[in-house]
């Protein structure tokens, strides 16, 4: 039996635009998915536990069609099952064991579909654990490459390497197309996350951005502007200029709003953090609901978010320099 | 004694970017400033009444330094006095009567500094009334040209022709640099205005946009993107495609947010309107506080705004095809 874990992430800059080859800078945070794998004779049994902050437990056998009875949408459950199943396929392929059976338990405290990369963290940890259980030790980059294939399959091609690479490597990273790099020297950022309790429909949001980008030249220019902003943001991050990082997060949020991926509750949380003198605040991930990330050295943004209607949970989220690991 | 009136306006598209030579499309609405002028022997006496929705009355004599005792900031009062004084100068010049004295009463129901062009409406109506009182009949374009000089003087060069041209001509107009045109065939738009009771500092907001534009290439590109959006918006308006107009208003709001000119209450009102199925919603004018404009054929956005915390007043604002006129 092997347990591996991998961190959640926030996007400091560049979500959505990364789909079109622009760079993005996600950053791993100290919320992790743990996946425990034990080989069994045949078939796969999956137990999903506590993957939202609220907490829920589901147990189902992927060999039958029983729907788990949980307080999340079917599409999220389908997606969750899809990520685990595809990760198992990747592990079998890496180990040359196409018939291997597994008992799998997934645990964690990452809200599902809320912009914190729960699916990438699960895929990364599952591949690391399942391959290790079969006696194959993959390094973090190999895990990242296979986890990307998982997201690519489940999200029907609309995936970037950013989430999986960040979760596998830890810390802040920069991803531009197939070019994935760690950003050295970033080991502390005063991050605060606000969570509205909801989840956006990533597929629909990505499709919506594609629609406006195809329809309007100025929307395509907006995507390009995000890319230019990310390059500036990476420089500020490397130089340790957190005020500049905050300003650029604010600007990035506006460009994402223009592209149609913000929501009432996300904007409400963003303003709560800004009005509490956060250095910057933006939605993180696909948007439409879920999480915002703010940069604040005091406790004020955290407190303000705690009292903001529509913010179900708010927490400090220290940067996690450690990527996927065996527990 | 002559009374002239001129309409307030909302920006359907293009505020801020218009300062940098991009096109803008403002639209006159059925809220008007009335200016009554009576010649007197010498000096100028000004009576300002009811220029906010809440209503306040000030009376002061511009020949002394008494501050009117009103519930608005000194800077707004200074600005109000500045617009009237400069308008009088323009009227004297147009009539070749540099020594003419006036009793002036300004009335209206346009919130001050809230993005509805109160200053332009006052300048336009004051020039029309004061010149008529001196026996000179200026046409709307001449009034617009002189009212622009007023804004240019008071706002220290940071003015566009859009507000004054729209207020003088009525209807929807298009302004790009010095090129001012009416947009024919637009005589009805289901506009709704939400007002947070506040006012942004136009000078600081314009300076803030200039700062980010000078600092970041992607911010300059954002200004350019607004210009491209305006051109698309003008086409949609001429074609009567209100759904497209709404979508473009939403996008325009996001780009303005990126440039840093939205606020918590403005975003809150924008979302209230959108969640009530408005076709689109955006801040109007300089931002930072003040008004949003939504496009909604039902009464839902109006009702939703009425119940939105932070929205002090909400009202239907029919497009006003009539510009400056003698009452």
XYZ file of C-alpha atoms in Angstrom, chain B residues 20-136:
117
model
C -6.626 58.763 -26.150
C -8.343 59.257 -29.494
C -10.421 56.079 -29.512
C -14.095 56.416 -30.482
C -16.834 56.557 -27.854
C -20.603 56.206 -28.071
C -22.546 58.143 -25.447
C -26.318 58.380 -25.511
C -28.545 61.167 -24.168
C -31.155 60.207 -21.552
C -34.314 61.847 -20.272
C -32.774 63.565 -17.295
C -32.057 67.217 -17.977
C -30.301 70.220 -16.532
C -32.269 73.481 -16.822
C -30.413 76.773 -16.759
C -32.314 80.043 -16.483
C -30.435 83.226 -17.273
C -31.455 86.829 -16.790
C -29.188 89.691 -17.688
C -28.283 92.084 -14.892
C -26.207 95.221 -14.690
C -22.966 93.638 -13.611
C -21.468 90.568 -11.919
C -22.802 87.054 -11.810
C -25.082 85.501 -9.250
C -25.551 81.743 -9.379
C -28.231 79.612 -7.759
C -27.733 75.852 -7.966
C -30.771 73.705 -7.209
C -31.591 70.038 -7.083
C -28.678 68.757 -9.063
C -28.649 65.384 -7.370
C -31.378 62.832 -7.199
C -31.406 63.298 -3.438
C -31.807 66.988 -3.984
C -29.915 69.823 -2.448
C -30.013 73.528 -2.898
C -27.135 75.902 -2.852
C -27.012 79.565 -3.440
C -23.903 81.606 -3.612
C -22.652 84.744 -5.143
C -19.645 84.159 -7.307
C -18.431 87.648 -6.466
C -17.623 86.653 -2.895
C -15.939 83.649 -1.340
C -18.840 82.221 0.633
C -18.859 78.456 0.424
C -22.287 77.018 -0.208
C -23.315 74.754 2.661
C -24.209 71.531 0.903
C -23.833 67.826 1.379
C -21.313 67.353 -1.412
C -17.559 67.657 -1.443
C -15.836 70.995 -1.953
C -14.261 69.690 -5.119
C -17.692 69.085 -6.631
C -18.855 72.545 -5.678
C -15.663 74.082 -7.038
C -16.180 72.141 -10.237
C -19.834 73.192 -10.471
C -18.901 76.836 -10.024
C -16.099 76.423 -12.533
C -18.401 75.051 -15.223
C -20.923 77.859 -14.785
C -18.266 80.561 -14.750
C -16.524 79.214 -17.838
C -19.856 78.835 -19.640
C -20.601 82.479 -18.930
C -17.237 83.434 -20.395
C -18.058 81.482 -23.550
C -21.464 83.167 -23.846
C -19.942 86.639 -23.372
C -17.385 85.877 -26.062
C -20.001 84.514 -28.487
C -22.155 87.600 -27.993
C -19.282 90.071 -28.030
C -20.409 91.292 -24.608
C -17.443 90.804 -22.288
C -19.005 92.826 -19.455
C -22.479 91.239 -19.435
C -23.808 90.405 -15.961
C -26.217 87.539 -15.194
C -28.546 86.043 -12.652
C -28.324 82.290 -13.201
C -30.394 79.469 -11.786
C -29.331 75.898 -12.398
C -31.835 73.106 -11.781
C -32.007 69.485 -12.691
C -32.184 65.915 -11.560
C -28.780 64.690 -12.679
C -26.521 63.243 -9.970
C -23.287 65.235 -9.813
C -20.016 63.594 -10.792
C -21.738 60.241 -11.112
C -21.022 59.504 -14.749
C -24.164 61.018 -16.248
C -22.516 64.126 -17.644
C -24.047 66.672 -15.290
C -21.260 69.156 -15.946
C -21.611 68.902 -19.713
C -25.392 69.306 -19.512
C -25.026 72.398 -17.330
C -22.366 73.912 -19.579
C -24.432 73.256 -22.713
C -27.669 74.629 -21.269
C -25.919 77.642 -19.715
C -24.231 78.651 -22.972
C -27.469 78.264 -24.928
C -29.489 80.275 -22.395
C -26.952 83.029 -21.794
C -26.283 83.634 -25.483
C -30.033 83.672 -26.212
C -30.499 86.164 -23.390
C -27.952 88.362 -25.183
C -29.822 87.970 -28.470
C -27.499 85.439 -30.112
